[in-house]
Amino acid sequence: YTREGGRTAMKYVVVTGGVVSGLGKGVTASSIGAVLKACGLRVTTIKIDPYLNTDAGTMSPFEHGEVYVLDDGGEVDLDLGNYERFLDIKLTRDHNITTGKVYQAVIDKERRGDYLGKTVQVVPHITDEIQDWIERVAIKPVDGKEGPPDVCVIELGGTIGDIESMPFIEALGQFSYRVGPGNFCLVHVSLVPVLNVVGEQKTKPTQHSVRGLRGLGLAPDILACRSTEVHSLTLHSFIPL
């Protein structure tokens, strides 16, 4: 761990998803957190939901799934319930970032005159708000102990390429430079389908997904590949990345 100003620098692990939705980003993020906790680290989590709703409270469970209610009354995505159970932590409503919350915070600042008459734009104002929100929430203790956690696992909801997640992708790209490469790790969850006709795994969808991610300014450090069958994926399968 690096020392900055006499304290240990916060580490960030970001989990994104590609190719299709429903690959299990939440379980992957929870599992990564559980492994890190088993190594003796204090872990916190943040879930980013790109929808415009301020929270999940008014969303239909038929469309979005169950709503999870936190101790502070926050109505959030069920993934936060997985985080709490996997890691034995207590999260707050601020650990769930939505597009609606971010835009609401920026508009409130603009109405107060915090931007001193400047033209308020997605870059830099929305992206800066996202980064500031992550840094502010990540240092909150969630395990009943004093002091900030060691690692923050961040799950970005949706799929790479979705238009609503673009501000978050840009913000996370900037954030990786803000915290430094030694403090930022990107895990990309992707699909490796098995075609019934040929009976072998195909890595091309993952290659295109990573290419799109790189084109948006983020390069994955780890690929978590989901497949219906277990095969050994050799290095040459991903050389085009």
C-alpha positions as YAML, in Angstrom:
chain: A
units: angstrom
residues:
- id: 1
  name: TYR
  ca: [0.00, 0.00, 0.00]
- id: 2
  name: THR
  ca: [1.14, 3.51, -0.76]
- id: 3
  name: ARG
  ca: [1.18, 6.18, 1.88]
- id: 4
  name: GLU
  ca: [-0.24, 9.62, 1.12]
- id: 5
  name: GLY
  ca: [-0.02, 12.30, 3.77]
- id: 6
  name: GLY
  ca: [0.61, 9.71, 6.46]
- id: 7
  name: ARG
  ca: [-2.43, 7.55, 5.62]
- id: 8
  name: THR
  ca: [-3.00, 4.56, 3.40]
- id: 9
  name: ALA
  ca: [-4.39, 5.49, -0.03]
- id: 10
  name: MET
  ca: [-7.88, 4.13, -0.77]
- id: 11
  name: LYS
  ca: [-7.98, 1.35, -3.36]
- id: 12
  name: TYR
  ca: [-10.83, 1.16, -5.87]
- id: 13
  name: VAL
  ca: [-12.07, -1.94, -7.73]
- id: 14
  name: VAL
  ca: [-14.58, -1.12, -10.48]
- id: 15
  name: VAL
  ca: [-16.81, -3.86, -11.95]
- id: 16
  name: THR
  ca: [-18.39, -3.30, -15.37]
- id: 17
  name: GLY
  ca: [-20.39, -5.57, -17.68]
- id: 18
  name: GLY
  ca: [-20.38, -6.18, -21.41]
- id: 19
  name: VAL
  ca: [-22.11, -8.03, -24.27]
- id: 20
  name: VAL
  ca: [-25.42, -8.62, -22.46]
- id: 21
  name: SER
  ca: [-27.04, -7.68, -19.16]
- id: 22
  name: GLY
  ca: [-27.75, -10.13, -16.36]
- id: 23
  name: LEU
  ca: [-24.27, -11.68, -16.28]
- id: 24
  name: GLY
  ca: [-23.95, -11.39, -12.50]
- id: 25
  name: LYS
  ca: [-21.96, -8.20, -11.95]
- id: 26
  name: GLY
  ca: [-23.46, -7.85, -8.48]
- id: 27
  name: VAL
  ca: [-22.45, -11.35, -7.40]
- id: 28
  name: THR
  ca: [-19.01, -10.81, -8.95]
- id: 29
  name: ALA
  ca: [-18.55, -7.54, -7.06]
- id: 30
  name: SER
  ca: [-19.77, -9.14, -3.82]
- id: 31
  name: SER
  ca: [-17.45, -12.12, -4.30]
- id: 32
  name: ILE
  ca: [-14.44, -9.88, -4.96]
- id: 33
  name: GLY
  ca: [-15.28, -7.98, -1.78]
- id: 34
  name: ALA
  ca: [-15.57, -11.24, 0.18]
- id: 35
  name: VAL
  ca: [-12.16, -12.42, -1.06]
- id: 36
  name: LEU
  ca: [-10.56, -9.09, -0.13]
- id: 37
  name: LYS
  ca: [-12.20, -9.21, 3.30]
- id: 38
  name: ALA
  ca: [-10.88, -12.75, 3.80]
- id: 39
  name: CYS
  ca: [-7.41, -11.30, 3.16]
- id: 40
  name: GLY
  ca: [-7.86, -9.02, 6.17]
- id: 41
  name: LEU
  ca: [-8.90, -5.85, 4.35]
- id: 42
  name: ARG
  ca: [-11.80, -3.60, 5.29]
- id: 43
  name: VAL
  ca: [-14.16, -3.35, 2.32]
- id: 44
  name: THR
  ca: [-16.94, -0.98, 1.35]
- id: 45
  name: THR
  ca: [-19.09, -0.93, -1.79]
- id: 46
  name: ILE
  ca: [-20.88, 1.52, -4.09]
- id: 47
  name: LYS
  ca: [-23.54, 0.67, -6.67]
- id: 48
  name: ILE
  ca: [-23.98, 2.99, -9.67]
- id: 49
  name: ASP
  ca: [-27.35, 2.80, -11.43]
- id: 50
  name: PRO
  ca: [-27.49, 4.88, -14.64]
- id: 51
  name: TYR
  ca: [-31.29, 5.32, -14.65]
- id: 52
  name: LEU
  ca: [-32.81, 8.78, -14.14]
- id: 53
  name: ASN
  ca: [-34.85, 7.78, -11.07]
- id: 54
  name: THR
  ca: [-33.40, 9.20, -7.86]
- id: 55
  name: ASP
  ca: [-33.88, 5.78, -6.23]
- id: 56
  name: ALA
  ca: [-35.61, 2.44, -6.81]
- id: 57
  name: GLY
  ca: [-38.54, 3.21, -4.51]
- id: 58
  name: THR
  ca: [-41.05, 4.11, -7.24]
- id: 59
  name: MET
  ca: [-39.93, 1.52, -9.80]
- id: 60
  name: SER
  ca: [-42.10, -1.49, -10.63]
- id: 61
  name: PRO
  ca: [-40.71, -4.74, -9.16]
- id: 62
  name: PHE
  ca: [-41.88, -6.48, -12.36]
- id: 63
  name: GLU
  ca: [-39.49, -4.29, -14.33]
- id: 64
  name: HIS
  ca: [-36.64, -3.74, -11.91]
- id: 65
  name: GLY
  ca: [-36.86, -6.51, -9.35]
- id: 66
  name: GLU
  ca: [-37.24, -6.22, -5.60]
- id: 67
  name: VAL
  ca: [-36.38, -3.02, -3.75]
- id: 68
  name: TYR
  ca: [-33.97, -3.37, -0.83]
- id: 69
  name: VAL
  ca: [-34.54, -1.06, 2.14]
- id: 70
  name: LEU
  ca: [-31.43, 0.04, 4.05]
- id: 71
  name: ASP
  ca: [-31.20, 0.85, 7.75]
- id: 72
  name: ASP
  ca: [-31.42, 4.59, 7.01]
- id: 73
  name: GLY
  ca: [-34.63, 4.08, 5.01]
- id: 74
  name: GLY
  ca: [-32.98, 4.30, 1.61]
- id: 75
  name: GLU
  ca: [-34.83, 2.33, -1.10]
- id: 76
  name: VAL
  ca: [-32.14, 0.92, -3.34]
- id: 77
  name: ASP
  ca: [-31.19, -1.79, -5.82]
- id: 78
  name: LEU
  ca: [-31.17, -5.37, -4.52]
- id: 79
  name: ASP
  ca: [-27.42, -5.59, -5.24]
- id: 80
  name: LEU
  ca: [-26.80, -3.52, -2.11]
- id: 81
  name: GLY
  ca: [-28.56, -6.24, -0.13]
- id: 82
  name: ASN
  ca: [-26.10, -8.75, -1.60]
- id: 83
  name: TYR
  ca: [-23.20, -6.52, -0.54]
- id: 84
  name: GLU
  ca: [-24.49, -6.28, 3.02]
- id: 85
  name: ARG
  ca: [-25.00, -10.04, 3.34]
- id: 86
  name: PHE
  ca: [-21.75, -11.07, 1.63]
- id: 87
  name: LEU
  ca: [-19.57, -8.59, 3.53]
- id: 88
  name: ASP
  ca: [-21.49, -8.14, 6.82]
- id: 89
  name: ILE
  ca: [-21.63, -4.35, 6.43]
- id: 90
  name: LYS
  ca: [-24.27, -1.63, 6.79]
- id: 91
  name: LEU
  ca: [-24.61, 0.72, 3.82]
- id: 92
  name: THR
  ca: [-26.43, 4.05, 3.44]
- id: 93
  name: ARG
  ca: [-28.56, 5.54, 0.67]
- id: 94
  name: ASP
  ca: [-25.49, 7.49, -0.49]
- id: 95
  name: HIS
  ca: [-23.81, 4.19, -1.43]
- id: 96
  name: ASN
  ca: [-26.30, 3.96, -4.31]
- id: 97
  name: ILE
  ca: [-25.49, 6.56, -6.99]
- id: 98
  name: THR
  ca: [-28.07, 7.18, -9.71]
- id: 99
  name: THR
  ca: [-28.17, 9.59, -12.64]
- id: 100
  name: GLY
  ca: [-31.16, 11.25, -10.99]
- id: 101
  name: LYS
  ca: [-29.24, 11.90, -7.75]
- id: 102
  name: VAL
  ca: [-26.21, 13.28, -9.58]
- id: 103
  name: TYR
  ca: [-28.20, 15.65, -11.81]
- id: 104
  name: GLN
  ca: [-30.31, 16.77, -8.86]
- id: 105
  name: ALA
  ca: [-27.17, 17.61, -6.85]
- id: 106
  name: VAL
  ca: [-25.64, 19.55, -9.77]
- id: 107
  name: ILE
  ca: [-28.86, 21.47, -10.47]
- id: 108
  name: ASP
  ca: [-29.17, 22.37, -6.76]
- id: 109
  name: LYS
  ca: [-25.61, 23.74, -6.84]
- id: 110
  name: GLU
  ca: [-26.36, 25.72, -9.99]
- id: 111
  name: ARG
  ca: [-29.49, 27.24, -8.40]
- id: 112
  name: ARG
  ca: [-27.44, 28.26, -5.35]
- id: 113
  name: GLY
  ca: [-24.88, 29.94, -7.60]
- id: 114
  name: ASP
  ca: [-22.05, 27.58, -6.66]
- id: 115
  name: TYR
  ca: [-20.77, 27.55, -10.25]
- id: 116
  name: LEU
  ca: [-20.50, 31.37, -10.31]
- id: 117
  name: GLY
  ca: [-22.43, 31.80, -13.53]
- id: 118
  name: LYS
  ca: [-20.51, 29.25, -15.59]
- id: 119
  name: THR
  ca: [-22.24, 27.14, -18.24]
- id: 120
  name: VAL
  ca: [-23.08, 23.87, -16.47]
- id: 121
  name: GLN
  ca: [-22.17, 20.88, -18.66]
- id: 122
  name: VAL
  ca: [-21.86, 17.10, -18.46]
- id: 123
  name: VAL
  ca: [-18.08, 17.53, -18.63]
- id: 124
  name: PRO
  ca: [-16.78, 18.76, -16.24]
- id: 125
  name: HIS
  ca: [-19.64, 19.39, -13.82]
- id: 126
  name: ILE
  ca: [-21.55, 16.07, -13.93]
- id: 127
  name: THR
  ca: [-18.36, 13.99, -14.14]
- id: 128
  name: ASP
  ca: [-16.75, 15.93, -11.28]
- id: 129
  name: GLU
  ca: [-19.85, 15.44, -9.13]
- id: 130
  name: ILE
  ca: [-19.69, 11.67, -9.74]
- id: 131
  name: GLN
  ca: [-16.00, 11.53, -8.77]
- id: 132
  name: ASP
  ca: [-16.51, 13.71, -5.67]
- id: 133
  name: TRP
  ca: [-19.49, 11.55, -4.62]
- id: 134
  name: ILE
  ca: [-17.43, 8.36, -4.91]
- id: 135
  name: GLU
  ca: [-14.54, 9.79, -2.87]
- id: 136
  name: ARG
  ca: [-16.88, 11.20, -0.23]
- id: 137
  name: VAL
  ca: [-18.85, 7.97, 0.28]
- id: 138
  name: ALA
  ca: [-15.90, 5.55, -0.03]
- id: 139
  name: ILE
  ca: [-14.28, 6.76, 3.19]
- id: 140
  name: LYS
  ca: [-17.38, 6.17, 5.32]
- id: 141
  name: PRO
  ca: [-16.88, 3.23, 7.72]
- id: 142
  name: VAL
  ca: [-19.53, 0.56, 7.13]
- id: 143
  name: ASP
  ca: [-18.30, -2.30, 9.33]
- id: 144
  name: GLY
  ca: [-18.85, -0.73, 12.75]
- id: 145
  name: LYS
  ca: [-15.19, 0.21, 13.16]
- id: 146
  name: GLU
  ca: [-13.59, 3.63, 13.14]
- id: 147
  name: GLY
  ca: [-11.60, 5.01, 10.23]
- id: 148
  name: PRO
  ca: [-11.98, 4.64, 6.47]
- id: 149
  name: PRO
  ca: [-12.04, 1.22, 4.75]
- id: 150
  name: ASP
  ca: [-9.08, -0.07, 2.74]
- id: 151
  name: VAL
  ca: [-10.88, -0.96, -0.51]
- id: 152
  name: CYS
  ca: [-14.01, 0.30, -2.24]
- id: 153
  name: VAL
  ca: [-15.70, -2.03, -4.75]
- id: 154
  name: ILE
  ca: [-17.78, -0.07, -7.28]
- id: 155
  name: GLU
  ca: [-20.32, -1.77, -9.53]
- id: 156
  name: LEU
  ca: [-21.43, 0.11, -12.65]
- id: 157
  name: GLY
  ca: [-24.90, -1.07, -13.60]
- id: 158
  name: GLY
  ca: [-26.01, -1.63, -17.17]
- id: 159
  name: THR
  ca: [-23.91, -2.70, -20.12]
- id: 160
  name: ILE
  ca: [-20.96, -0.95, -21.77]
- id: 161
  name: GLY
  ca: [-22.29, 1.02, -24.74]
- id: 162
  name: ASP
  ca: [-25.55, 2.09, -23.09]
- id: 163
  name: ILE
  ca: [-26.04, 5.81, -23.71]
- id: 164
  name: GLU
  ca: [-27.23, 6.50, -20.14]
- id: 165
  name: SER
  ca: [-24.00, 5.19, -18.61]
- id: 166
  name: MET
  ca: [-21.67, 7.36, -20.74]
- id: 167
  name: PRO
  ca: [-21.19, 10.13, -18.11]
- id: 168
  name: PHE
  ca: [-20.21, 7.48, -15.54]
- id: 169
  name: ILE
  ca: [-17.74, 5.83, -17.94]
- id: 170
  name: GLU
  ca: [-16.13, 9.21, -18.60]
- id: 171
  name: ALA
  ca: [-16.06, 10.01, -14.88]
- id: 172
  name: LEU
  ca: [-14.45, 6.66, -14.01]
- id: 173
  name: GLY
  ca: [-11.85, 7.17, -16.74]
- id: 174
  name: GLN
  ca: [-10.93, 10.53, -15.21]
- id: 175
  name: PHE
  ca: [-11.13, 9.01, -11.72]
- id: 176
  name: SER
  ca: [-8.49, 6.40, -12.61]
- id: 177
  name: TYR
  ca: [-6.04, 9.25, -13.26]
- id: 178
  name: ARG
  ca: [-7.15, 11.14, -10.15]
- id: 179
  name: VAL
  ca: [-6.38, 8.25, -7.78]
- id: 180
  name: GLY
  ca: [-3.45, 6.83, -9.75]
- id: 181
  name: PRO
  ca: [-2.99, 3.50, -11.55]
- id: 182
  name: GLY
  ca: [-1.77, 1.73, -8.41]
- id: 183
  name: ASN
  ca: [-5.05, 2.49, -6.65]
- id: 184
  name: PHE
  ca: [-7.50, 1.60, -9.45]
- id: 185
  name: CYS
  ca: [-8.43, -1.85, -10.81]
- id: 186
  name: LEU
  ca: [-11.07, -2.51, -13.47]
- id: 187
  name: VAL
  ca: [-12.83, -5.89, -13.68]
- id: 188
  name: HIS
  ca: [-14.94, -6.43, -16.80]
- id: 189
  name: VAL
  ca: [-17.61, -9.15, -16.65]
- id: 190
  name: SER
  ca: [-18.33, -10.55, -20.09]
- id: 191
  name: LEU
  ca: [-20.03, -13.41, -21.91]
- id: 192
  name: VAL
  ca: [-18.21, -16.26, -23.66]
- id: 193
  name: PRO
  ca: [-20.98, -18.08, -25.54]
- id: 194
  name: VAL
  ca: [-20.82, -21.71, -26.63]
- id: 195
  name: LEU
  ca: [-22.33, -22.32, -30.06]
- id: 196
  name: ASN
  ca: [-24.26, -25.58, -30.21]
- id: 197
  name: VAL
  ca: [-23.31, -26.08, -33.84]
- id: 198
  name: VAL
  ca: [-19.55, -26.16, -33.25]
- id: 199
  name: GLY
  ca: [-19.50, -26.88, -29.52]
- id: 200
  name: GLU
  ca: [-16.71, -24.47, -28.66]
- id: 201
  name: GLN
  ca: [-16.41, -21.18, -26.81]
- id: 202
  name: LYS
  ca: [-16.35, -17.97, -28.83]
- id: 203
  name: THR
  ca: [-14.37, -15.01, -27.45]
- id: 204
  name: LYS
  ca: [-15.25, -12.54, -30.22]
- id: 205
  name: PRO
  ca: [-18.15, -10.88, -28.30]
- id: 206
  name: THR
  ca: [-15.77, -10.24, -25.37]
- id: 207
  name: GLN
  ca: [-13.12, -8.87, -27.73]
- id: 208
  name: HIS
  ca: [-15.61, -6.37, -29.16]
- id: 209
  name: SER
  ca: [-16.85, -5.46, -25.68]
- id: 210
  name: VAL
  ca: [-13.32, -4.72, -24.45]
- id: 211
  name: ARG
  ca: [-12.56, -2.78, -27.63]
- id: 212
  name: GLY
  ca: [-15.61, -0.62, -26.97]
- id: 213
  name: LEU
  ca: [-14.56, -0.13, -23.33]
- id: 214
  name: ARG
  ca: [-11.07, 0.93, -24.41]
- id: 215
  name: GLY
  ca: [-12.56, 3.32, -26.94]
- id: 216
  name: LEU
  ca: [-14.36, 5.01, -24.04]
- id: 217
  name: GLY
  ca: [-11.12, 5.48, -22.09]
- id: 218
  name: LEU
  ca: [-11.12, 2.46, -19.76]
- id: 219
  name: ALA
  ca: [-8.87, -0.59, -20.08]
- id: 220
  name: PRO
  ca: [-9.81, -3.68, -18.01]
- id: 221
  name: ASP
  ca: [-7.17, -5.23, -15.75]
- id: 222
  name: ILE
  ca: [-9.17, -8.44, -15.23]
- id: 223
  name: LEU
  ca: [-11.76, -10.23, -17.39]
- id: 224
  name: ALA
  ca: [-14.41, -12.25, -15.56]
- id: 225
  name: CYS
  ca: [-15.87, -14.47, -18.28]
- id: 226
  name: ARG
  ca: [-19.23, -16.20, -17.88]
- id: 227
  name: SER
  ca: [-20.03, -19.29, -19.94]
- id: 228
  name: THR
  ca: [-22.38, -22.26, -19.97]
- id: 229
  name: GLU
  ca: [-19.44, -24.65, -20.15]
- id: 230
  name: VAL
  ca: [-16.06, -24.73, -18.45]
- id: 231
  name: HIS
  ca: [-13.10, -24.70, -20.80]
- id: 232
  name: SER
  ca: [-9.58, -23.37, -20.47]
- id: 233
  name: LEU
  ca: [-9.37, -19.99, -22.19]
- id: 234
  name: THR
  ca: [-5.85, -19.70, -23.57]
- id: 235
  name: LEU
  ca: [-4.02, -16.39, -23.85]
- id: 236
  name: HIS
  ca: [-4.09, -16.37, -27.64]
- id: 237
  name: SER
  ca: [-7.90, -16.18, -27.52]
- id: 238
  name: PHE
  ca: [-7.64, -12.58, -26.39]
- id: 239
  name: ILE
  ca: [-4.54, -11.38, -28.29]
- id: 240
  name: PRO
  ca: [-6.68, -9.05, -30.51]
- id: 241
  name: LEU
  ca: [-7.56, -7.07, -27.36]
...
